[in-house]
Amino acid sequence: GENVEQHPSTLSVQEGDSAVIKCTYSDSASNYFPWYKQELGKRPQLIIDIRSNVGEKKDQRIAVTLNKTAKHFSLHITETQPEDSAVYFCAATKNRDDKIIFGKGTRLHILP
Amino acid sequence: GAGVSQSPSNKVTEKGKDVELRCDPISGHTALYWYRQSLGQGLEFLIYFQGNSAPDKSGLPSDRFSAERTGGSVSTLTIQRTQQEDSAVYLCASSKMGGLYQPQHFGDGTRLSIL
């Protein structure tokens, strides 16, 4: 079955700098890759997603890139702000009826 | 309601007791997941219901854990003879299947504490 690896497990960046979180997946048939943000004590919430027919998607300060050949996808956060501090989870799934598989999460700290 | 609803929000019980956790998914969402999240840890998959298909129970950690979904809507996760290591937040998520893949929507979770 699908396996999703996420790294780093912890990331600290200076406020205003960029943060990059990377994920790899094992099943080349996977075609949908969402990213979730979980603030302390809150539920995970979808922040951006990408489907396998595109290589990049942007939404204001966040972007996701997908490399299907290498089977990896990344989350990029630019001009980081204190409210970006959270745990971020990547995920992958291969079709509409298949179970979604999550990475183990990255704890992002934005330093003042 | 507009979102996934879980109850109770908090549950404290003694070791050895049984507990039931409830999840009301978003109306029309045919897929429902249960996850366990220990403090500071990731999302541990427990069970997945998809429409009328047999549930994927591959994540249930022991036979003390079971779940059912009645009428394709509300789901109940039951933990029998609770142990201290069962203490965690139990999250439910639902999604709409069919057509383009739809993202999961999470509930606020049930924080379970075993004394």
XYZ file of N, CA, C and O in Angstrom, chain B residues 3-80:
312
model
N -20.481 21.312 10.052
C -19.220 20.591 10.106
C -19.382 19.227 10.724
O -20.489 18.782 11.038
N -18.238 18.556 10.903
C -18.223 17.255 11.569
C -18.354 17.493 13.069
O -17.624 18.300 13.637
N -19.286 16.786 13.687
C -19.540 16.969 15.106
C -19.147 15.724 15.877
O -19.523 14.611 15.500
N -18.380 15.910 16.955
C -17.976 14.784 17.775
C -18.438 15.008 19.213
O -18.423 16.126 19.712
N -18.805 13.897 19.847
C -19.202 14.001 21.251
C -18.796 12.742 21.997
O -18.740 11.645 21.403
N -18.480 12.850 23.317
C -18.320 14.118 24.010
C -17.027 14.809 23.583
O -16.180 14.202 22.941
N -16.851 16.050 23.977
C -15.599 16.742 23.653
C -14.477 16.271 24.584
O -13.312 16.227 24.192
N -14.850 15.926 25.800
C -13.909 15.403 26.784
C -14.544 14.219 27.500
O -15.744 14.242 27.786
N -13.722 13.232 27.796
C -14.205 12.074 28.525
C -13.107 11.605 29.466
O -11.989 11.326 29.037
N -13.446 11.534 30.745
C -12.529 11.016 31.736
C -13.172 9.768 32.322
O -14.327 9.801 32.737
N -12.430 8.681 32.356
C -12.993 7.447 32.860
C -11.908 6.629 33.543
O -10.709 6.879 33.363
N -12.336 5.661 34.314
C -11.395 4.819 35.032
C -10.921 3.674 34.153
O -11.681 3.148 33.319
N -9.714 3.269 34.391
C -9.166 2.111 33.697
C -10.104 0.914 33.853
O -10.621 0.657 34.945
N -10.312 0.223 32.726
C -11.157 -0.958 32.745
C -12.585 -0.722 32.303
O -13.309 -1.672 31.980
N -12.997 0.556 32.281
C -14.354 0.878 31.838
C -14.414 0.906 30.308
O -13.410 1.046 29.619
N -15.622 0.761 29.780
C -15.846 0.887 28.341
C -16.251 2.326 28.027
O -16.908 2.996 28.840
N -15.868 2.805 26.841
C -16.271 4.139 26.417
C -16.791 4.084 24.989
O -16.381 3.240 24.187
N -17.710 5.004 24.697
C -18.236 5.159 23.346
C -18.050 6.599 22.905
O -18.427 7.527 23.610
N -17.473 6.759 21.736
C -17.251 8.073 21.165
C -18.093 8.182 19.897
O -18.144 7.253 19.103
N -18.704 9.347 19.710
C -19.651 9.503 18.608
C -19.153 10.523 17.589
O -18.538 11.531 17.956
N -19.471 10.239 16.323
C -19.115 11.158 15.245
C -20.316 11.344 14.316
O -20.868 10.364 13.803
N -20.697 12.608 14.122
C -21.730 12.945 13.136
C -21.045 13.605 11.950
O -20.594 14.752 12.054
N -20.961 12.915 10.816
C -20.257 13.507 9.674
C -21.085 14.593 9.007
O -22.261 14.776 9.323
N -20.482 15.286 8.089
C -21.206 16.262 7.284
C -22.227 15.514 6.423
O -21.910 14.453 5.857
N -23.423 16.066 6.334
C -24.480 15.418 5.567
C -24.049 15.185 4.128
O -23.521 16.081 3.460
N -24.246 13.955 3.668
C -23.892 13.621 2.293
C -22.490 13.089 2.121
O -22.133 12.621 1.031
N -21.699 13.129 3.169
C -20.345 12.589 3.092
C -20.393 11.082 3.309
O -20.836 10.607 4.347
N -19.906 10.346 2.299
C -20.003 8.892 2.380
C -18.763 8.247 2.989
O -18.801 7.090 3.366
N -17.667 8.970 3.061
C -16.444 8.414 3.646
C -16.264 8.966 5.056
O -16.460 10.161 5.296
N -15.881 8.103 5.984
C -15.686 8.504 7.381
C -14.470 7.778 7.937
O -14.308 6.573 7.747
N -13.607 8.542 8.606
C -12.382 8.016 9.179
C -12.347 8.295 10.683
O -12.827 9.333 11.135
N -11.695 7.404 11.416
C -11.325 7.654 12.806
C -9.801 7.628 12.905
O -9.143 6.741 12.322
N -9.278 8.602 13.656
C -7.846 8.679 13.933
C -7.635 8.840 15.430
O -8.498 9.351 16.138
N -6.454 8.441 15.872
C -6.053 8.683 17.254
C -4.805 9.559 17.212
O -3.892 9.326 16.407
N -4.793 10.562 18.088
C -3.641 11.455 18.143
C -3.192 11.612 19.586
O -3.878 12.245 20.389
N -2.049 11.028 19.899
C -1.473 11.205 21.219
C -0.774 12.554 21.275
O -0.458 13.142 20.229
N -0.514 13.032 22.480
C 0.018 14.383 22.671
C 1.299 14.591 21.869
O 2.265 13.855 22.021
N 1.274 15.583 21.003
C 2.450 15.936 20.223
C 2.787 14.973 19.104
O 3.852 15.089 18.496
N 1.888 14.040 18.825
C 2.168 13.036 17.806
C 1.313 13.243 16.549
O 0.501 14.175 16.476
N 1.523 12.373 15.579
C 0.801 12.468 14.319
C -0.567 11.829 14.377
O -1.078 11.488 15.443
N -1.162 11.659 13.211
C -2.500 11.080 13.082
C -2.371 9.581 12.866
O -1.905 9.126 11.837
N -2.798 8.824 13.853
C -2.750 7.365 13.746
C -4.072 6.870 13.196
O -5.116 6.987 13.844
N -4.066 6.315 12.002
C -5.277 5.807 11.367
C -5.843 4.644 12.153
O -5.107 3.731 12.564
N -7.151 4.642 12.379
C -7.810 3.543 13.080
C -8.719 2.743 12.143
O -8.558 1.534 11.995
N -9.689 3.418 11.517
C -10.678 2.710 10.714
C -11.267 3.655 9.671
O -11.309 4.864 9.879
N -11.704 3.069 8.539
C -12.220 3.842 7.415
C -13.497 3.196 6.918
O -13.517 2.006 6.614
N -14.569 3.984 6.855
C -15.836 3.542 6.285
C -16.032 4.256 4.943
O -15.895 5.469 4.857
N -16.382 3.507 3.913
C -16.644 4.109 2.611
C -17.948 3.534 2.073
O -17.987 2.405 1.609
N -19.005 4.329 2.169
C -20.298 3.938 1.642
C -20.744 2.612 2.218
O -20.714 2.385 3.419
N -21.153 1.724 1.328
C -21.644 0.415 1.757
C -20.562 -0.661 1.755
O -20.851 -1.830 2.030
N -19.327 -0.263 1.440
C -18.242 -1.244 1.412
C -17.866 -1.677 2.823
O -18.147 -0.970 3.796
N -17.237 -2.844 2.908
C -16.750 -3.308 4.206
C -15.713 -2.328 4.723
O -14.855 -1.847 3.979
N -15.760 -1.969 6.010
C -14.806 -0.995 6.544
C -13.383 -1.529 6.542
O -13.165 -2.734 6.670
N -12.437 -0.617 6.395
C -11.011 -0.938 6.521
C -10.631 -0.787 7.983
O -10.500 0.322 8.477
N -10.459 -1.905 8.651
C -10.185 -1.908 10.088
C -8.703 -2.104 10.395
O -8.333 -2.395 11.536
N -7.874 -1.946 9.389
C -6.477 -2.333 9.532
C -5.712 -1.535 10.576
O -4.655 -1.964 11.030
N -6.226 -0.380 10.997
C -5.517 0.438 11.966
C -5.939 0.227 13.412
O -5.315 0.773 14.328
N -6.957 -0.549 13.633
C -7.398 -0.761 15.014
C -6.291 -1.467 15.801
O -5.824 -2.535 15.384
N -5.863 -0.903 16.933
C -4.682 -1.429 17.630
C -4.905 -2.739 18.364
O -3.937 -3.454 18.625
N -6.130 -3.044 18.730
C -6.399 -4.307 19.428
C -7.876 -4.634 19.297
O -8.666 -3.818 18.816
N -8.235 -5.828 19.736
C -9.649 -6.222 19.646
C -10.525 -5.521 20.679
O -11.732 -5.735 20.730
N -9.909 -4.677 21.509
C -10.726 -3.869 22.430
C -11.383 -2.699 21.706
O -12.297 -2.080 22.232
N -10.890 -2.412 20.500
C -11.405 -1.296 19.707
C -12.360 -1.811 18.634
O -12.048 -2.786 17.935
N -13.502 -1.148 18.500
C -14.426 -1.480 17.426
C -15.160 -0.206 17.020
O -15.204 0.769 17.766
N -15.718 -0.232 15.831
C -16.475 0.919 15.364
C -17.577 0.446 14.454
O -17.451 -0.589 13.786
N -18.648 1.198 14.443
C -19.728 0.921 13.521
C -20.255 2.232 12.969
O -20.045 3.305 13.543
N -20.925 2.086 11.845
C -21.521 3.251 11.211
C -22.938 2.859 10.803
O -23.126 2.019 9.926
N -23.905 3.448 11.446
C -25.291 3.077 11.218
C -25.906 3.954 10.139
O -25.772 5.183 10.169
N -26.584 3.298 9.189
C -27.298 4.034 8.165
C -26.416 4.897 7.295
O -26.884 5.842 6.658
N -25.137 4.569 7.261
C -24.221 5.343 6.425
C -23.974 6.742 6.914
O -23.441 7.584 6.174
N -24.322 7.036 8.183
C -24.132 8.393 8.681
C -23.334 8.377 9.976
O -22.111 8.301 9.952
N -24.019 8.399 11.108
C -23.364 8.490 12.416
C -22.478 7.272 12.661
O -22.832 6.143 12.317
N -21.318 7.529 13.277
C -20.410 6.445 13.632
C -20.107 6.492 15.122
O -20.044 7.571 15.721
N -19.911 5.300 15.678
C -19.535 5.170 17.084
C -18.266 4.351 17.175
O -18.179 3.260 16.603
N -17.282 4.884 17.893
C -16.049 4.148 18.187
C -16.147 3.684 19.633
O -16.378 4.500 20.533
N -15.993 2.391 19.845
C -16.095 1.818 21.181
C -14.750 1.258 21.605
O -14.103 0.543 20.832
N -14.349 1.601 22.820
C -13.128 1.040 23.403
C -13.546 0.295 24.659
O -14.120 0.883 25.583
N -13.272 -0.990 24.674
C -13.633 -1.815 25.824
C -12.441 -1.963 26.760
O -11.279 -1.937 26.317
